[in-house]
mmCIF file of C-alpha atoms in Angstrom:
data_model
loop_
_atom_site.group_PDB
_atom_site.id
_atom_site.type_symbol
_atom_site.label_atom_id
_atom_site.label_comp_id
_atom_site.label_asym_id
_atom_site.label_seq_id
_atom_site.Cartn_x
_atom_site.Cartn_y
_atom_site.Cartn_z
ATOM 1 C CA MET A 1 -23.034 17.328 35.880
ATOM 2 C CA LEU A 2 -23.891 17.370 32.172
ATOM 3 C CA LYS A 3 -25.862 20.341 30.887
ATOM 4 C CA THR A 4 -27.497 18.413 28.047
ATOM 5 C CA THR A 5 -29.305 15.109 27.520
ATOM 6 C CA LEU A 6 -29.325 12.495 24.780
ATOM 7 C CA GLY A 7 -32.995 13.252 24.241
ATOM 8 C CA GLN A 8 -32.231 16.884 23.423
ATOM 9 C CA TRP A 9 -29.539 15.877 20.948
ATOM 10 C CA ARG A 10 -31.898 13.375 19.297
ATOM 11 C CA MET A 11 -34.540 16.084 18.845
ATOM 12 C CA PHE A 12 -31.968 18.548 17.517
ATOM 13 C CA ARG A 13 -30.823 16.013 14.940
ATOM 14 C CA ALA A 14 -34.410 15.232 13.976
ATOM 15 C CA VAL A 15 -35.058 18.915 13.221
ATOM 16 C CA VAL A 16 -32.032 19.010 10.933
ATOM 17 C CA GLU A 17 -32.824 15.707 9.222
ATOM 18 C CA HIS A 18 -36.483 16.541 8.569
ATOM 19 C CA GLY A 19 -36.131 20.243 7.852
ATOM 20 C CA GLY A 20 -38.220 21.770 10.621
ATOM 21 C CA PHE A 21 -39.803 21.448 14.059
ATOM 22 C CA SER A 22 -43.191 20.299 12.798
ATOM 23 C CA GLN A 23 -41.699 17.684 10.467
ATOM 24 C CA ALA A 24 -39.399 16.429 13.228
ATOM 25 C CA GLY A 25 -42.364 16.105 15.573
ATOM 26 C CA ASP A 26 -44.231 13.961 13.062
ATOM 27 C CA ALA A 27 -41.170 11.773 12.506
ATOM 28 C CA ILE A 28 -40.354 11.030 16.150
ATOM 29 C CA HIS A 29 -43.883 11.345 17.538
ATOM 30 C CA LYS A 30 -43.304 14.430 19.673
ATOM 31 C CA SER A 31 -45.240 17.683 19.692
ATOM 32 C CA GLN A 32 -43.761 20.654 17.856
ATOM 33 C CA SER A 33 -43.635 22.642 21.074
ATOM 34 C CA THR A 34 -41.751 19.847 22.883
ATOM 35 C CA ILE A 35 -39.070 19.741 20.200
ATOM 36 C CA HIS A 36 -38.792 23.515 19.993
ATOM 37 C CA HIS A 37 -38.421 23.740 23.768
ATOM 38 C CA ALA A 38 -35.757 20.974 23.801
ATOM 39 C CA VAL A 39 -33.631 22.663 21.130
ATOM 40 C CA GLN A 40 -33.977 26.088 22.775
ATOM 41 C CA LYS A 41 -32.923 24.635 26.123
ATOM 42 C CA LEU A 42 -29.978 22.956 24.411
ATOM 43 C CA GLU A 43 -28.845 26.268 22.940
ATOM 44 C CA ASP A 44 -29.330 28.092 26.249
ATOM 45 C CA SER A 45 -27.354 25.444 28.161
ATOM 46 C CA LEU A 46 -24.455 25.564 25.707
ATOM 47 C CA GLY A 47 -24.571 29.284 25.059
ATOM 48 C CA VAL A 48 -24.356 28.586 21.321
ATOM 49 C CA LYS A 49 -26.849 29.210 18.530
ATOM 50 C CA LEU A 50 -27.332 25.924 16.660
ATOM 51 C CA LEU A 51 -30.158 26.713 14.233
ATOM 52 C CA LYS A 52 -31.312 29.677 12.193
ATOM 53 C CA VAL A 53 -34.613 30.210 10.375
ATOM 54 C CA GLN A 54 -34.452 31.238 6.739
ATOM 55 C CA GLY A 55 -37.932 31.749 5.328
ATOM 56 C CA ARG A 56 -39.799 28.555 6.088
ATOM 57 C CA LYS A 57 -36.687 26.445 6.450
ATOM 58 C CA VAL A 58 -34.532 25.734 9.474
ATOM 59 C CA ARG A 59 -30.812 25.640 8.764
ATOM 60 C CA LEU A 60 -27.697 24.935 10.758
ATOM 61 C CA THR A 61 -25.402 27.686 11.905
ATOM 62 C CA GLN A 62 -21.656 27.139 11.521
ATOM 63 C CA ALA A 63 -21.494 26.103 15.170
ATOM 64 C CA GLY A 64 -24.513 23.858 14.608
ATOM 65 C CA GLU A 65 -22.733 21.983 11.833
ATOM 66 C CA LEU A 66 -19.839 21.199 14.145
ATOM 67 C CA MET A 67 -22.109 20.215 17.014
ATOM 68 C CA LEU A 68 -24.222 17.986 14.750
ATOM 69 C CA ARG A 69 -21.148 15.966 13.754
ATOM 70 C CA ARG A 70 -20.312 15.504 17.415
ATOM 71 C CA ALA A 71 -23.929 14.713 18.261
ATOM 72 C CA ASN A 72 -24.105 12.041 15.549
ATOM 73 C CA TYR A 73 -21.069 10.311 17.024
ATOM 74 C CA LEU A 74 -22.516 10.591 20.542
ATOM 75 C CA LEU A 75 -25.879 9.139 19.521
ATOM 76 C CA GLU A 76 -24.271 6.311 17.529
ATOM 77 C CA GLU A 77 -22.110 5.367 20.498
ATOM 78 C CA ALA A 78 -25.144 5.482 22.795
ATOM 79 C CA ALA A 79 -26.995 3.132 20.429
ATOM 80 C CA LYS A 80 -24.028 0.750 20.420
ATOM 81 C CA LEU A 81 -23.875 0.905 24.207
ATOM 82 C CA GLU A 82 -27.532 -0.089 24.462
ATOM 83 C CA ALA A 83 -26.999 -2.898 21.947
ATOM 84 C CA VAL A 84 -24.065 -4.258 23.940
ATOM 85 C CA ALA A 85 -26.138 -4.141 27.123
ATOM 86 C CA ALA A 86 -28.976 -5.956 25.365
ATOM 87 C CA GLY A 87 -26.515 -8.554 24.124
ATOM 88 C CA LEU A 88 -25.076 -9.074 27.574
ATOM 89 C CA GLY A 89 -28.554 -9.444 28.968
ATOM 90 C CA ALA A 90 -29.295 -12.093 26.363
ATOM 91 C CA GLY A 91 -25.992 -13.860 27.012
ATOM 92 C CA THR A 92 -24.294 -12.757 23.780
ATOM 93 C CA GLU A 93 -20.548 -12.294 24.087
ATOM 94 C CA THR A 94 -18.902 -9.071 22.914
ATOM 95 C CA GLN A 95 -15.620 -10.688 21.841
ATOM 96 C CA LEU A 96 -14.647 -13.958 20.201
ATOM 97 C CA LYS A 97 -11.039 -15.158 20.127
ATOM 98 C CA ILE A 98 -10.087 -17.864 17.662
ATOM 99 C CA ALA A 99 -6.781 -19.648 16.999
ATOM 100 C CA VAL A 100 -6.479 -21.166 13.517
ATOM 101 C CA ASP A 101 -3.592 -23.193 12.150
ATOM 102 C CA GLU A 102 -2.134 -21.593 9.028
ATOM 103 C CA VAL A 103 -2.752 -24.705 6.927
ATOM 104 C CA PHE A 104 -6.534 -24.266 7.214
ATOM 105 C CA PRO A 105 -8.077 -22.921 3.950
ATOM 106 C CA GLN A 106 -8.215 -19.133 4.281
ATOM 107 C CA ALA A 107 -11.045 -18.574 1.807
ATOM 108 C CA LEU A 108 -13.318 -20.850 3.817
ATOM 109 C CA LEU A 109 -12.347 -19.166 7.081
ATOM 110 C CA TYR A 110 -13.047 -15.687 5.681
ATOM 111 C CA ARG A 111 -16.548 -16.729 4.576
ATOM 112 C CA VAL A 112 -17.314 -18.083 8.029
ATOM 113 C CA LEU A 113 -16.073 -14.938 9.769
ATOM 114 C CA ASP A 114 -18.077 -12.727 7.417
ATOM 115 C CA THR A 115 -21.274 -14.681 8.100
ATOM 116 C CA VAL A 116 -20.782 -14.524 11.871
ATOM 117 C CA SER A 117 -20.060 -10.790 11.753
ATOM 118 C CA ALA A 118 -23.237 -10.201 9.753
ATOM 119 C CA GLN A 119 -25.283 -11.908 12.479
ATOM 120 C CA PHE A 120 -23.390 -10.239 15.341
ATOM 121 C CA PRO A 121 -22.328 -6.807 13.994
ATOM 122 C CA LEU A 122 -21.035 -5.583 17.365
ATOM 123 C CA LEU A 123 -18.924 -8.693 17.957
ATOM 124 C CA ARG A 124 -15.160 -8.098 18.037
ATOM 125 C CA ILE A 125 -13.311 -11.055 16.497
ATOM 126 C CA GLU A 126 -9.662 -11.651 17.291
ATOM 127 C CA LEU A 127 -7.963 -14.141 14.977
ATOM 128 C CA MET A 128 -4.625 -15.686 15.938
ATOM 129 C CA GLU A 129 -2.801 -17.582 13.193
ATOM 130 C CA THR A 130 -0.693 -20.438 14.511
ATOM 131 C CA VAL A 131 1.523 -23.341 13.455
ATOM 132 C CA LEU A 132 1.377 -26.924 14.769
ATOM 133 C CA SER A 133 0.840 -26.915 18.564
ATOM 134 C CA GLY A 134 0.461 -23.121 18.803
ATOM 135 C CA ALA A 135 -3.346 -23.198 18.685
ATOM 136 C CA ARG A 136 -3.544 -25.837 21.397
ATOM 137 C CA GLU A 137 -1.243 -23.808 23.645
ATOM 138 C CA LEU A 138 -3.401 -20.693 23.274
ATOM 139 C CA LEU A 139 -6.498 -22.713 24.150
ATOM 140 C CA GLU A 140 -4.856 -24.343 27.151
ATOM 141 C CA ASP A 141 -3.787 -20.900 28.399
ATOM 142 C CA ALA A 142 -7.381 -19.627 27.970
ATOM 143 C CA ARG A 143 -6.198 -16.976 25.525
ATOM 144 C CA VAL A 144 -8.699 -18.117 22.900
ATOM 145 C CA ASP A 145 -12.203 -19.573 22.962
ATOM 146 C CA ILE A 146 -11.932 -21.921 19.978
ATOM 147 C CA ALA A 147 -9.035 -23.515 18.125
ATOM 148 C CA ILE A 148 -8.593 -25.240 14.777
ATOM 149 C CA SER A 149 -5.491 -27.298 15.374
ATOM 150 C CA PRO A 150 -3.581 -30.375 14.163
ATOM 151 C CA VAL A 151 -2.839 -31.126 17.822
ATOM 152 C CA THR A 152 -5.603 -32.212 20.199
ATOM 153 C CA LEU A 153 -6.431 -30.727 23.587
ATOM 154 C CA ALA A 154 -5.605 -32.982 26.533
ATOM 155 C CA ASN A 155 -8.689 -31.994 28.539
ATOM 156 C CA GLY A 156 -11.494 -30.686 26.404
ATOM 157 C CA PHE A 157 -13.465 -31.229 23.230
ATOM 158 C CA ASN A 158 -11.672 -32.435 20.087
ATOM 159 C CA GLU A 159 -13.682 -33.052 16.931
ATOM 160 C CA GLU A 160 -12.069 -34.528 13.836
ATOM 161 C CA PHE A 161 -12.795 -31.675 11.546
ATOM 162 C CA CYS A 162 -11.091 -31.872 8.155
ATOM 163 C CA GLN A 163 -8.004 -33.286 6.507
ATOM 164 C CA ILE A 164 -5.462 -31.151 4.685
ATOM 165 C CA GLU A 165 -3.366 -32.642 1.903
ATOM 166 C CA PHE A 166 0.299 -31.635 1.706
ATOM 167 C CA LEU A 167 2.337 -31.847 -1.491
ATOM 168 C CA ALA A 168 6.123 -31.869 -1.929
ATOM 169 C CA VAL A 169 6.922 -28.961 -4.277
ATOM 170 C CA ALA A 170 9.708 -26.782 -5.625
ATOM 171 C CA ASN A 171 10.090 -24.153 -8.328
ATOM 172 C CA PRO A 172 10.211 -25.793 -11.803
ATOM 173 C CA LEU A 173 13.776 -24.487 -12.291
ATOM 174 C CA HIS A 174 15.017 -26.026 -9.025
ATOM 175 C CA ALA A 175 17.803 -28.613 -9.387
ATOM 176 C CA LEU A 176 15.527 -31.360 -8.084
ATOM 177 C CA HIS A 177 13.334 -30.983 -11.149
ATOM 178 C CA GLN A 178 16.275 -31.359 -13.531
ATOM 179 C CA GLN A 179 16.823 -35.040 -12.734
ATOM 180 C CA GLU A 180 15.369 -37.457 -15.246
ATOM 181 C CA GLN A 181 14.175 -40.052 -12.756
ATOM 182 C CA ASP A 182 11.930 -40.327 -9.741
ATOM 183 C CA LEU A 183 13.399 -38.849 -6.586
ATOM 184 C CA SER A 184 14.086 -40.554 -3.286
ATOM 185 C CA PHE A 185 14.505 -39.075 0.182
ATOM 186 C CA GLU A 186 18.266 -39.516 -0.279
ATOM 187 C CA ASP A 187 18.078 -37.120 -3.239
ATOM 188 C CA LEU A 188 16.408 -34.512 -1.032
ATOM 189 C CA LYS A 189 19.027 -34.572 1.705
ATOM 190 C CA SER A 190 21.586 -32.483 -0.197
ATOM 191 C CA HIS A 191 19.109 -29.714 -1.014
ATOM 192 C CA ARG A 192 17.703 -26.925 1.172
ATOM 193 C CA GLN A 193 14.414 -27.637 2.924
ATOM 194 C CA ILE A 194 12.161 -24.768 4.059
ATOM 195 C CA VAL A 195 10.490 -25.521 7.395
ATOM 196 C CA VAL A 196 7.797 -23.596 9.259
ATOM 197 C CA ARG A 197 8.482 -23.212 12.979
ATOM 198 C CA ASP A 198 5.984 -24.384 15.615
ATOM 199 C CA SER A 199 4.417 -21.203 17.022
ATOM 200 C CA ALA A 200 4.009 -22.605 20.544
ATOM 201 C CA SER A 201 6.343 -20.928 23.032
ATOM 202 C CA THR A 202 6.830 -24.206 24.924
ATOM 203 C CA SER A 203 6.937 -27.878 23.916
ATOM 204 C CA GLY A 204 7.105 -27.188 20.194
ATOM 205 C CA LYS A 205 6.878 -30.211 17.924
ATOM 206 C CA ASP A 206 8.267 -31.255 14.549
ATOM 207 C CA GLU A 207 6.085 -32.653 11.801
ATOM 208 C CA GLY A 208 6.850 -34.541 8.600
ATOM 209 C CA TRP A 209 10.197 -35.440 7.061
ATOM 210 C CA LEU A 210 13.099 -33.289 8.293
ATOM 211 C CA GLY A 211 16.101 -35.094 6.844
ATOM 212 C CA ALA A 212 17.771 -32.327 4.835
ATOM 213 C CA ASP A 213 21.340 -31.378 5.694
ATOM 214 C CA GLN A 214 20.460 -27.693 5.173
ATOM 215 C CA ARG A 215 17.239 -26.130 6.455
ATOM 216 C CA TRP A 216 15.805 -22.643 6.599
ATOM 217 C CA THR A 217 13.222 -22.258 9.356
ATOM 218 C CA VAL A 218 10.612 -19.518 9.073
ATOM 219 C CA SER A 219 7.672 -18.434 11.204
ATOM 220 C CA HIS A 220 4.869 -18.221 8.640
ATOM 221 C CA MET A 221 3.517 -20.471 5.917
ATOM 222 C CA ARG A 222 3.274 -17.589 3.457
ATOM 223 C CA THR A 223 7.026 -16.902 3.853
ATOM 224 C CA SER A 224 7.761 -20.533 3.077
ATOM 225 C CA ILE A 225 5.560 -20.463 -0.043
ATOM 226 C CA ASP A 226 7.242 -17.271 -1.249
ATOM 227 C CA MET A 227 10.759 -18.639 -0.736
ATOM 228 C CA ILE A 228 10.023 -21.902 -2.501
ATOM 229 C CA SER A 229 8.255 -20.119 -5.372
ATOM 230 C CA LYS A 230 11.458 -18.111 -5.876
ATOM 231 C CA GLY A 231 13.596 -21.266 -6.014
ATOM 232 C CA PHE A 232 15.278 -21.135 -2.600
ATOM 233 C CA GLY A 233 14.277 -24.646 -1.525
ATOM 234 C CA TYR A 234 11.539 -27.240 -1.317
ATOM 235 C CA ALA A 235 8.896 -28.304 1.199
ATOM 236 C CA TRP A 236 5.669 -30.153 1.741
ATOM 237 C CA LEU A 237 3.033 -27.408 1.552
ATOM 238 C CA PRO A 238 -0.756 -27.476 2.142
ATOM 239 C CA LEU A 239 -2.530 -27.885 -1.180
ATOM 240 C CA PRO A 240 -5.273 -25.264 -0.502
ATOM 241 C CA ALA A 241 -2.580 -22.631 0.118
ATOM 242 C CA ILE A 242 -0.626 -23.202 -3.108
ATOM 243 C CA GLU A 243 -3.330 -23.763 -5.731
ATOM 244 C CA ALA A 244 -2.604 -20.400 -7.386
ATOM 245 C CA GLU A 245 1.158 -21.049 -7.484
ATOM 246 C CA LEU A 246 0.618 -24.514 -8.982
ATOM 247 C CA GLN A 247 -1.714 -23.156 -11.656
ATOM 248 C CA SER A 248 0.637 -20.298 -12.546
ATOM 249 C CA GLY A 249 3.661 -22.599 -12.733
ATOM 250 C CA LEU A 250 5.608 -21.027 -9.878
ATOM 251 C CA LEU A 251 5.508 -24.366 -8.054
ATOM 252 C CA LYS A 252 5.682 -27.902 -9.401
ATOM 253 C CA PRO A 253 5.162 -31.208 -7.543
ATOM 254 C CA LEU A 254 8.397 -33.072 -6.882
ATOM 255 C CA PRO A 255 8.523 -36.473 -8.664
ATOM 256 C CA LEU A 256 9.099 -38.505 -5.506
ATOM 257 C CA ALA A 257 8.825 -42.261 -5.902
ATOM 258 C CA GLN A 258 7.022 -42.313 -2.555
ATOM 259 C CA GLY A 259 5.948 -39.819 0.079
ATOM 260 C CA ALA A 260 5.154 -36.971 -2.321
ATOM 261 C CA LYS A 261 1.824 -36.470 -0.574
ATOM 262 C CA ARG A 262 0.824 -36.616 3.049
ATOM 263 C CA THR A 263 -2.313 -35.756 4.966
ATOM 264 C CA ALA A 264 -2.758 -33.868 8.242
ATOM 265 C CA GLN A 265 -5.861 -34.116 10.392
ATOM 266 C CA LEU A 266 -7.238 -30.876 11.812
ATOM 267 C CA TYR A 267 -9.392 -30.764 14.923
ATOM 268 C CA LEU A 268 -12.028 -28.333 16.139
ATOM 269 C CA CYS A 269 -11.180 -27.788 19.800
ATOM 270 C CA PHE A 270 -12.608 -25.927 22.789
ATOM 271 C CA ALA A 271 -12.312 -26.356 26.523
ATOM 272 C CA ASP A 272 -15.946 -26.257 27.677
ATOM 273 C CA GLY A 273 -18.928 -26.155 25.343
ATOM 274 C CA ASP A 274 -21.261 -24.933 28.073
ATOM 275 C CA ARG A 275 -19.263 -21.726 28.395
ATOM 276 C CA LEU A 276 -19.481 -20.835 24.715
ATOM 277 C CA GLY A 277 -21.859 -17.990 23.897
ATOM 278 C CA PRO A 278 -24.242 -17.626 20.929
ATOM 279 C CA ALA A 279 -21.616 -16.060 18.652
ATOM 280 C CA ALA A 280 -19.108 -18.853 19.330
ATOM 281 C CA ARG A 281 -21.775 -21.490 18.682
ATOM 282 C CA THR A 282 -22.746 -19.733 15.459
ATOM 283 C CA PHE A 283 -19.091 -19.711 14.381
ATOM 284 C CA ILE A 284 -18.801 -23.448 15.023
ATOM 285 C CA GLY A 285 -22.044 -24.217 13.190
ATOM 286 C CA GLU A 286 -21.098 -22.112 10.178
ATOM 287 C CA LEU A 287 -17.607 -23.629 10.160
ATOM 288 C CA ARG A 288 -19.058 -27.141 9.971
ATOM 289 C CA TYR A 289 -21.527 -26.119 7.274
ATOM 290 C CA GLN A 290 -18.935 -24.394 5.075
ATOM 291 C CA SER A 291 -16.496 -27.296 5.477
ATOM 292 C CA GLU A 292 -19.150 -29.842 4.508
ATOM 293 C CA SER A 293 -20.063 -27.725 1.481
ATOM 294 C CA MET A 294 -16.397 -27.576 0.446
ATOM 295 C CA LEU A 295 -16.014 -31.348 0.778
ATOM 296 C CA THR A 296 -19.206 -31.958 -1.197
ATOM 297 C CA ALA A 297 -17.996 -29.654 -3.987
ATOM 298 C CA GLU A 298 -14.617 -31.428 -4.086
ATOM 299 C CA GLN A 299 -16.301 -34.828 -4.269
ATOM 300 C CA LEU A 300 -18.531 -33.690 -7.140
ATOM 301 C CA GLU A 301 -15.527 -32.260 -8.966
ATOM 302 C CA ALA A 302 -13.599 -35.487 -8.470
ATOM 303 C CA SER A 303 -16.496 -37.568 -9.820
ATOM 304 C CA ASP A 304 -16.642 -35.420 -12.961
#
């Protein structure tokens, strides 16, 4: 059985914050005698002196300083607990799990997550970065609520969401850039290709041209970009992910006579829309809005 109550700790903190019993009473709409009695009972129950009076001011004892830090944490956690309960009562989920293919523009994703977190500050977001069919697998296994994937869900909702352009690139000093004519796929075969592995644990799939005699296979897009920037090979990489490397000159488009560019369709997927809570719906709405804004900006830039 606890010796103290949250109410007593709230009144104790109010005395400290407002500098006295009378001031605390005015601030939290309690009588001075009620607050004084609560703090005295708190001290008696704990057997510790929390406050001392110096002139007209009330100050913390050394023990009071320690107990106030603990009380602040306790009261903050109690407030969070009540907020979670209120959210549950209103149907708001406490956790949102999202699988996102690594080719999706990170800057856009970060803006969406930040907006959702601002509206649902107690929401815990778990982001799983995937490759190819990895996002679909997580959704099928009910390990995530929403997926952004290049592979559709067999039974569920699949919305054509956005298209990502891929560009064949290598470091400017790579041997492929030293030829004085347009390249063919035959020219690529004798050079190392960097490939990103499908993150699905079962039924992984291949994507794009994989005709090189020598391949290095990695697990993350960022590893592939780093290797190619350092001259270890070539690959078709998502344009949003390599804009900085292209501008800085670390990467250069390969002069392929055909097939230098390709496009991948991404889908917004979820199993059952009726089971999505307010935070998940907000995420989807903000994702659509930010994507449309990005496309509009790109169209305006292209027209200029």
